[in-house]
Amino acid sequence: MTQKTITTAIVYHSGYGHTRRVAEAVAAGAAGTLIAIDPEGNIPESAWETLLTADAIVFGSPTYMGGPSWQFKKFADDSAKAWFAEKWKDKIFGGFTNSATLNGDKLNTLQYFVLLAGQHGGIWVSLGIKPSNVKASKRDDPNRIGSYIGPMAQSDADAAPEEMSQGDLETARRYGVRIAEIAGRFAATRAA
């Protein structure tokens, strides 16, 4: 199977546009479909079918107060119908987050996503990019924050989404590629 035959759904909430940019970068890498969680924590009814038929699901949320936004948590609670029927079992999962500070407790948000994927019986994909952690490293290098679970982006609180680190966005794009490749490998073994 090729990346074009694999379907990836990126379901995310973005409060100010920064997390949306990360979602777009993941979607570009995975040739995926974006599903935006609205300000009330809802997705379109048709998006549930997209999630059902997707080979891979990627979660995204800003990190607010040490975890995902309440809008994302509402979506997660609403996914209980899929959980009860095991509709997402054995799907490939991933996730990403963004916050204003370098740490910002983003790890907690990614761990929340891993647990949510695990509750659904899913298979988590790690980032697979070594951190840029030497003196010569720059703000626009991939994985500058040094995550292993999934992409972490940092956006200054007073910066527009257009001012985001290109390295953070490139990290997200590469992660999308990795998600689609692993979903393709997994789908090929199922078909064999």
PDB file of C-alpha atoms in Angstrom:
ATOM      1  CA  MET A   1       0.000   0.000   0.000  1.00  0.00           C
ATOM      2  CA  THR A   2       1.172   3.501  -0.701  1.00  0.00           C
ATOM      3  CA  GLN A   3       0.669   6.670   1.299  1.00  0.00           C
ATOM      4  CA  LYS A   4      -2.083   7.696  -1.120  1.00  0.00           C
ATOM      5  CA  THR A   5      -4.150   4.605  -0.295  1.00  0.00           C
ATOM      6  CA  ILE A   6      -3.848   5.143   3.461  1.00  0.00           C
ATOM      7  CA  THR A   7      -6.375   7.434   5.083  1.00  0.00           C
ATOM      8  CA  THR A   8      -5.302   9.537   8.034  1.00  0.00           C
ATOM      9  CA  ALA A   9      -7.684  11.727  10.021  1.00  0.00           C
ATOM     10  CA  ILE A  10      -6.221  14.564  12.074  1.00  0.00           C
ATOM     11  CA  VAL A  11      -8.758  15.606  14.711  1.00  0.00           C
ATOM     12  CA  TYR A  12      -7.691  18.711  16.598  1.00  0.00           C
ATOM     13  CA  HIS A  13      -8.743  21.762  18.542  1.00  0.00           C
ATOM     14  CA  SER A  14      -6.976  25.088  18.087  1.00  0.00           C
ATOM     15  CA  GLY A  15      -7.727  28.080  20.248  1.00  0.00           C
ATOM     16  CA  TYR A  16      -5.699  30.757  18.450  1.00  0.00           C
ATOM     17  CA  GLY A  17      -4.541  29.183  15.177  1.00  0.00           C
ATOM     18  CA  HIS A  18      -1.135  27.848  16.227  1.00  0.00           C
ATOM     19  CA  THR A  19      -2.283  24.267  16.777  1.00  0.00           C
ATOM     20  CA  ARG A  20      -4.192  24.453  13.484  1.00  0.00           C
ATOM     21  CA  ARG A  21      -0.881  25.152  11.723  1.00  0.00           C
ATOM     22  CA  VAL A  22       0.679  22.082  13.344  1.00  0.00           C
ATOM     23  CA  ALA A  23      -2.375  20.034  12.285  1.00  0.00           C
ATOM     24  CA  GLU A  24      -1.984  21.296   8.717  1.00  0.00           C
ATOM     25  CA  ALA A  25       1.686  20.260   8.732  1.00  0.00           C
ATOM     26  CA  VAL A  26       0.803  16.741   9.952  1.00  0.00           C
ATOM     27  CA  ALA A  27      -1.914  16.552   7.290  1.00  0.00           C
ATOM     28  CA  ALA A  28       0.549  17.640   4.594  1.00  0.00           C
ATOM     29  CA  GLY A  29       2.952  14.862   5.570  1.00  0.00           C
ATOM     30  CA  ALA A  30       0.276  12.189   5.831  1.00  0.00           C
ATOM     31  CA  ALA A  31      -1.888  13.399   2.941  1.00  0.00           C
ATOM     32  CA  GLY A  32      -4.527  13.429   5.664  1.00  0.00           C
ATOM     33  CA  THR A  33      -7.950  14.900   6.335  1.00  0.00           C
ATOM     34  CA  LEU A  34      -8.337  17.661   8.905  1.00  0.00           C
ATOM     35  CA  ILE A  35     -11.208  17.513  11.383  1.00  0.00           C
ATOM     36  CA  ALA A  36     -11.476  20.684  13.451  1.00  0.00           C
ATOM     37  CA  ILE A  37     -13.096  20.546  16.867  1.00  0.00           C
ATOM     38  CA  ASP A  38     -15.200  23.711  17.149  1.00  0.00           C
ATOM     39  CA  PRO A  39     -15.213  26.165  20.092  1.00  0.00           C
ATOM     40  CA  GLU A  40     -18.039  24.167  21.694  1.00  0.00           C
ATOM     41  CA  GLY A  41     -16.065  20.905  21.539  1.00  0.00           C
ATOM     42  CA  ASN A  42     -17.990  19.353  18.643  1.00  0.00           C
ATOM     43  CA  ILE A  43     -17.082  17.903  15.270  1.00  0.00           C
ATOM     44  CA  PRO A  44     -19.440  17.570  12.293  1.00  0.00           C
ATOM     45  CA  GLU A  45     -21.531  14.392  12.341  1.00  0.00           C
ATOM     46  CA  SER A  46     -19.915  13.299   9.057  1.00  0.00           C
ATOM     47  CA  ALA A  47     -16.483  13.468  10.720  1.00  0.00           C
ATOM     48  CA  TRP A  48     -17.351  10.462  12.901  1.00  0.00           C
ATOM     49  CA  GLU A  49     -17.619   8.390   9.710  1.00  0.00           C
ATOM     50  CA  THR A  50     -14.257   9.762   8.547  1.00  0.00           C
ATOM     51  CA  LEU A  51     -12.719   8.621  11.838  1.00  0.00           C
ATOM     52  CA  LEU A  52     -14.390   5.217  11.540  1.00  0.00           C
ATOM     53  CA  THR A  53     -12.967   4.543   8.083  1.00  0.00           C
ATOM     54  CA  ALA A  54      -9.516   6.073   8.665  1.00  0.00           C
ATOM     55  CA  ASP A  55      -6.465   3.821   8.880  1.00  0.00           C
ATOM     56  CA  ALA A  56      -4.829   6.277  11.279  1.00  0.00           C
ATOM     57  CA  ILE A  57      -6.135   8.887  13.718  1.00  0.00           C
ATOM     58  CA  VAL A  58      -3.949  11.739  14.957  1.00  0.00           C
ATOM     59  CA  PHE A  59      -5.032  13.806  17.972  1.00  0.00           C
ATOM     60  CA  GLY A  60      -4.054  17.450  18.403  1.00  0.00           C
ATOM     61  CA  SER A  61      -4.690  20.075  21.034  1.00  0.00           C
ATOM     62  CA  PRO A  62      -3.000  23.035  22.612  1.00  0.00           C
ATOM     63  CA  THR A  63      -1.793  22.424  26.138  1.00  0.00           C
ATOM     64  CA  TYR A  64      -3.823  24.578  28.504  1.00  0.00           C
ATOM     65  CA  MET A  65      -3.300  24.378  32.268  1.00  0.00           C
ATOM     66  CA  GLY A  66      -1.240  21.190  31.994  1.00  0.00           C
ATOM     67  CA  GLY A  67      -3.420  19.182  29.620  1.00  0.00           C
ATOM     68  CA  PRO A  68      -5.515  19.247  26.452  1.00  0.00           C
ATOM     69  CA  SER A  69      -8.188  21.890  26.002  1.00  0.00           C
ATOM     70  CA  TRP A  70     -11.673  21.209  27.385  1.00  0.00           C
ATOM     71  CA  GLN A  71     -12.912  21.177  23.794  1.00  0.00           C
ATOM     72  CA  PHE A  72     -10.619  18.255  23.009  1.00  0.00           C
ATOM     73  CA  LYS A  73     -11.662  16.486  26.218  1.00  0.00           C
ATOM     74  CA  LYS A  74     -15.313  16.836  25.184  1.00  0.00           C
ATOM     75  CA  PHE A  75     -14.463  15.194  21.861  1.00  0.00           C
ATOM     76  CA  ALA A  76     -12.641  12.425  23.765  1.00  0.00           C
ATOM     77  CA  ASP A  77     -15.696  11.866  25.951  1.00  0.00           C
ATOM     78  CA  ASP A  78     -17.907  11.805  22.862  1.00  0.00           C
ATOM     79  CA  SER A  79     -15.668   9.077  21.403  1.00  0.00           C
ATOM     80  CA  ALA A  80     -17.037   6.690  24.057  1.00  0.00           C
ATOM     81  CA  LYS A  81     -19.589   5.438  21.524  1.00  0.00           C
ATOM     82  CA  ALA A  82     -16.739   4.302  19.262  1.00  0.00           C
ATOM     83  CA  TRP A  83     -14.930   2.875  22.316  1.00  0.00           C
ATOM     84  CA  PHE A  84     -17.959   0.852  23.426  1.00  0.00           C
ATOM     85  CA  ALA A  85     -18.291  -0.781  19.990  1.00  0.00           C
ATOM     86  CA  GLU A  86     -14.477  -1.107  19.541  1.00  0.00           C
ATOM     87  CA  LYS A  87     -14.749   0.794  16.267  1.00  0.00           C
ATOM     88  CA  TRP A  88     -11.217   2.204  16.485  1.00  0.00           C
ATOM     89  CA  LYS A  89      -9.527  -0.973  17.695  1.00  0.00           C
ATOM     90  CA  ASP A  90      -6.189  -1.719  15.971  1.00  0.00           C
ATOM     91  CA  LYS A  91      -6.048   1.658  14.249  1.00  0.00           C
ATOM     92  CA  ILE A  92      -2.770   3.537  14.143  1.00  0.00           C
ATOM     93  CA  PHE A  93      -2.714   6.585  16.452  1.00  0.00           C
ATOM     94  CA  GLY A  94      -0.533   9.612  17.009  1.00  0.00           C
ATOM     95  CA  GLY A  95      -0.765  13.044  18.558  1.00  0.00           C
ATOM     96  CA  PHE A  96       0.770  16.503  18.854  1.00  0.00           C
ATOM     97  CA  THR A  97       0.492  19.607  20.992  1.00  0.00           C
ATOM     98  CA  ASN A  98       1.523  23.233  21.241  1.00  0.00           C
ATOM     99  CA  SER A  99       1.914  25.726  24.075  1.00  0.00           C
ATOM    100  CA  ALA A 100       3.403  29.156  24.685  1.00  0.00           C
ATOM    101  CA  THR A 101       6.363  27.941  26.747  1.00  0.00           C
ATOM    102  CA  LEU A 102       9.088  25.455  25.913  1.00  0.00           C
ATOM    103  CA  ASN A 103       7.896  22.964  28.518  1.00  0.00           C
ATOM    104  CA  GLY A 104       4.371  24.100  29.282  1.00  0.00           C
ATOM    105  CA  ASP A 105       3.553  20.590  30.541  1.00  0.00           C
ATOM    106  CA  LYS A 106       3.102  19.418  26.945  1.00  0.00           C
ATOM    107  CA  LEU A 107       4.234  15.909  27.886  1.00  0.00           C
ATOM    108  CA  ASN A 108       1.073  15.521  29.974  1.00  0.00           C
ATOM    109  CA  THR A 109      -1.073  16.303  26.914  1.00  0.00           C
ATOM    110  CA  LEU A 110       0.749  13.745  24.775  1.00  0.00           C
ATOM    111  CA  GLN A 111       0.438  11.137  27.529  1.00  0.00           C
ATOM    112  CA  TYR A 112      -3.303  11.858  27.643  1.00  0.00           C
ATOM    113  CA  PHE A 113      -3.459  11.118  23.898  1.00  0.00           C
ATOM    114  CA  VAL A 114      -1.496   7.868  24.320  1.00  0.00           C
ATOM    115  CA  LEU A 115      -3.904   6.731  27.021  1.00  0.00           C
ATOM    116  CA  LEU A 116      -6.935   7.685  24.912  1.00  0.00           C
ATOM    117  CA  ALA A 117      -5.508   5.688  21.988  1.00  0.00           C
ATOM    118  CA  GLY A 118      -4.851   2.779  24.336  1.00  0.00           C
ATOM    119  CA  GLN A 119      -8.417   2.863  25.632  1.00  0.00           C
ATOM    120  CA  HIS A 120      -9.564   2.533  22.032  1.00  0.00           C
ATOM    121  CA  GLY A 121      -7.258  -0.462  21.520  1.00  0.00           C
ATOM    122  CA  GLY A 122      -5.036   1.502  19.165  1.00  0.00           C
ATOM    123  CA  ILE A 123      -1.367   1.317  18.245  1.00  0.00           C
ATOM    124  CA  TRP A 124       0.666   4.456  19.041  1.00  0.00           C
ATOM    125  CA  VAL A 125       3.360   5.819  16.720  1.00  0.00           C
ATOM    126  CA  SER A 126       6.290   7.616  18.333  1.00  0.00           C
ATOM    127  CA  LEU A 127       7.963  10.637  16.763  1.00  0.00           C
ATOM    128  CA  GLY A 128      11.053   8.797  15.509  1.00  0.00           C
ATOM    129  CA  ILE A 129      13.155  11.973  15.181  1.00  0.00           C
ATOM    130  CA  LYS A 130      16.157  12.480  17.427  1.00  0.00           C
ATOM    131  CA  PRO A 131      16.220  15.810  19.263  1.00  0.00           C
ATOM    132  CA  SER A 132      18.223  18.805  18.094  1.00  0.00           C
ATOM    133  CA  ASN A 133      20.154  19.199  21.338  1.00  0.00           C
ATOM    134  CA  VAL A 134      23.665  20.382  20.576  1.00  0.00           C
ATOM    135  CA  LYS A 135      25.123  23.888  20.813  1.00  0.00           C
ATOM    136  CA  ALA A 136      24.805  24.341  17.051  1.00  0.00           C
ATOM    137  CA  SER A 137      21.048  23.615  17.142  1.00  0.00           C
ATOM    138  CA  LYS A 138      18.702  26.382  16.030  1.00  0.00           C
ATOM    139  CA  ARG A 139      15.060  27.286  16.736  1.00  0.00           C
ATOM    140  CA  ASP A 140      14.066  26.058  13.279  1.00  0.00           C
ATOM    141  CA  ASP A 141      15.678  22.615  13.597  1.00  0.00           C
ATOM    142  CA  PRO A 142      13.382  19.572  13.708  1.00  0.00           C
ATOM    143  CA  ASN A 143      12.467  18.271  17.170  1.00  0.00           C
ATOM    144  CA  ARG A 144      14.127  21.180  18.929  1.00  0.00           C
ATOM    145  CA  ILE A 145      12.013  20.541  22.042  1.00  0.00           C
ATOM    146  CA  GLY A 146      13.241  16.957  22.296  1.00  0.00           C
ATOM    147  CA  SER A 147      10.033  14.946  22.350  1.00  0.00           C
ATOM    148  CA  TYR A 148       9.819  11.234  21.644  1.00  0.00           C
ATOM    149  CA  ILE A 149       6.078  10.530  22.006  1.00  0.00           C
ATOM    150  CA  GLY A 150       4.925  13.000  19.343  1.00  0.00           C
ATOM    151  CA  PRO A 151       5.521  16.531  18.060  1.00  0.00           C
ATOM    152  CA  MET A 152       5.647  19.369  20.564  1.00  0.00           C
ATOM    153  CA  ALA A 153       5.466  22.908  19.222  1.00  0.00           C
ATOM    154  CA  GLN A 154       6.129  26.174  21.028  1.00  0.00           C
ATOM    155  CA  SER A 155       4.496  29.456  20.060  1.00  0.00           C
ATOM    156  CA  ASP A 156       5.205  32.663  21.929  1.00  0.00           C
ATOM    157  CA  ALA A 157       2.016  33.908  23.587  1.00  0.00           C
ATOM    158  CA  ASP A 158       2.168  37.197  21.673  1.00  0.00           C
ATOM    159  CA  ALA A 159       3.167  35.685  18.305  1.00  0.00           C
ATOM    160  CA  ALA A 160       0.843  35.197  15.358  1.00  0.00           C
ATOM    161  CA  PRO A 161       0.453  31.663  13.949  1.00  0.00           C
ATOM    162  CA  GLU A 162       2.507  32.773  10.921  1.00  0.00           C
ATOM    163  CA  GLU A 163       5.495  33.362  13.237  1.00  0.00           C
ATOM    164  CA  MET A 164       5.774  29.752  14.381  1.00  0.00           C
ATOM    165  CA  SER A 165       9.066  27.885  14.238  1.00  0.00           C
ATOM    166  CA  GLN A 166       9.550  26.252  10.853  1.00  0.00           C
ATOM    167  CA  GLY A 167      11.376  23.473  12.676  1.00  0.00           C
ATOM    168  CA  ASP A 168       8.266  22.698  14.727  1.00  0.00           C
ATOM    169  CA  LEU A 169       6.163  22.593  11.572  1.00  0.00           C
ATOM    170  CA  GLU A 170       8.732  20.423   9.768  1.00  0.00           C
ATOM    171  CA  THR A 171       8.741  18.061  12.753  1.00  0.00           C
ATOM    172  CA  ALA A 172       4.950  17.785  12.443  1.00  0.00           C
ATOM    173  CA  ARG A 173       5.140  17.205   8.676  1.00  0.00           C
ATOM    174  CA  ARG A 174       7.701  14.413   9.105  1.00  0.00           C
ATOM    175  CA  TYR A 175       5.507  12.882  11.795  1.00  0.00           C
ATOM    176  CA  GLY A 176       2.600  12.836   9.342  1.00  0.00           C
ATOM    177  CA  VAL A 177       4.795  10.989   6.854  1.00  0.00           C
ATOM    178  CA  ARG A 178       5.788   8.479   9.554  1.00  0.00           C
ATOM    179  CA  ILE A 179       2.163   7.919  10.621  1.00  0.00           C
ATOM    180  CA  ALA A 180       1.096   7.205   7.015  1.00  0.00           C
ATOM    181  CA  GLU A 181       4.079   4.908   6.385  1.00  0.00           C
ATOM    182  CA  ILE A 182       3.431   2.847   9.509  1.00  0.00           C
ATOM    183  CA  ALA A 183      -0.299   2.724   8.817  1.00  0.00           C
ATOM    184  CA  GLY A 184       0.566   1.502   5.316  1.00  0.00           C
ATOM    185  CA  ARG A 185       2.831  -1.237   6.649  1.00  0.00           C
ATOM    186  CA  PHE A 186       0.208  -2.322   9.136  1.00  0.00           C
ATOM    187  CA  ALA A 187      -2.526  -2.368   6.466  1.00  0.00           C
ATOM    188  CA  ALA A 188      -0.290  -4.402   4.149  1.00  0.00           C
ATOM    189  CA  THR A 189       0.275  -7.072   6.809  1.00  0.00           C
ATOM    190  CA  ARG A 190      -3.471  -7.256   7.415  1.00  0.00           C
ATOM    191  CA  ALA A 191      -4.100  -7.763   3.706  1.00  0.00           C
ATOM    192  CA  ALA A 192      -1.456 -10.505   3.424  1.00  0.00           C
TER     193      ALA A 192
END
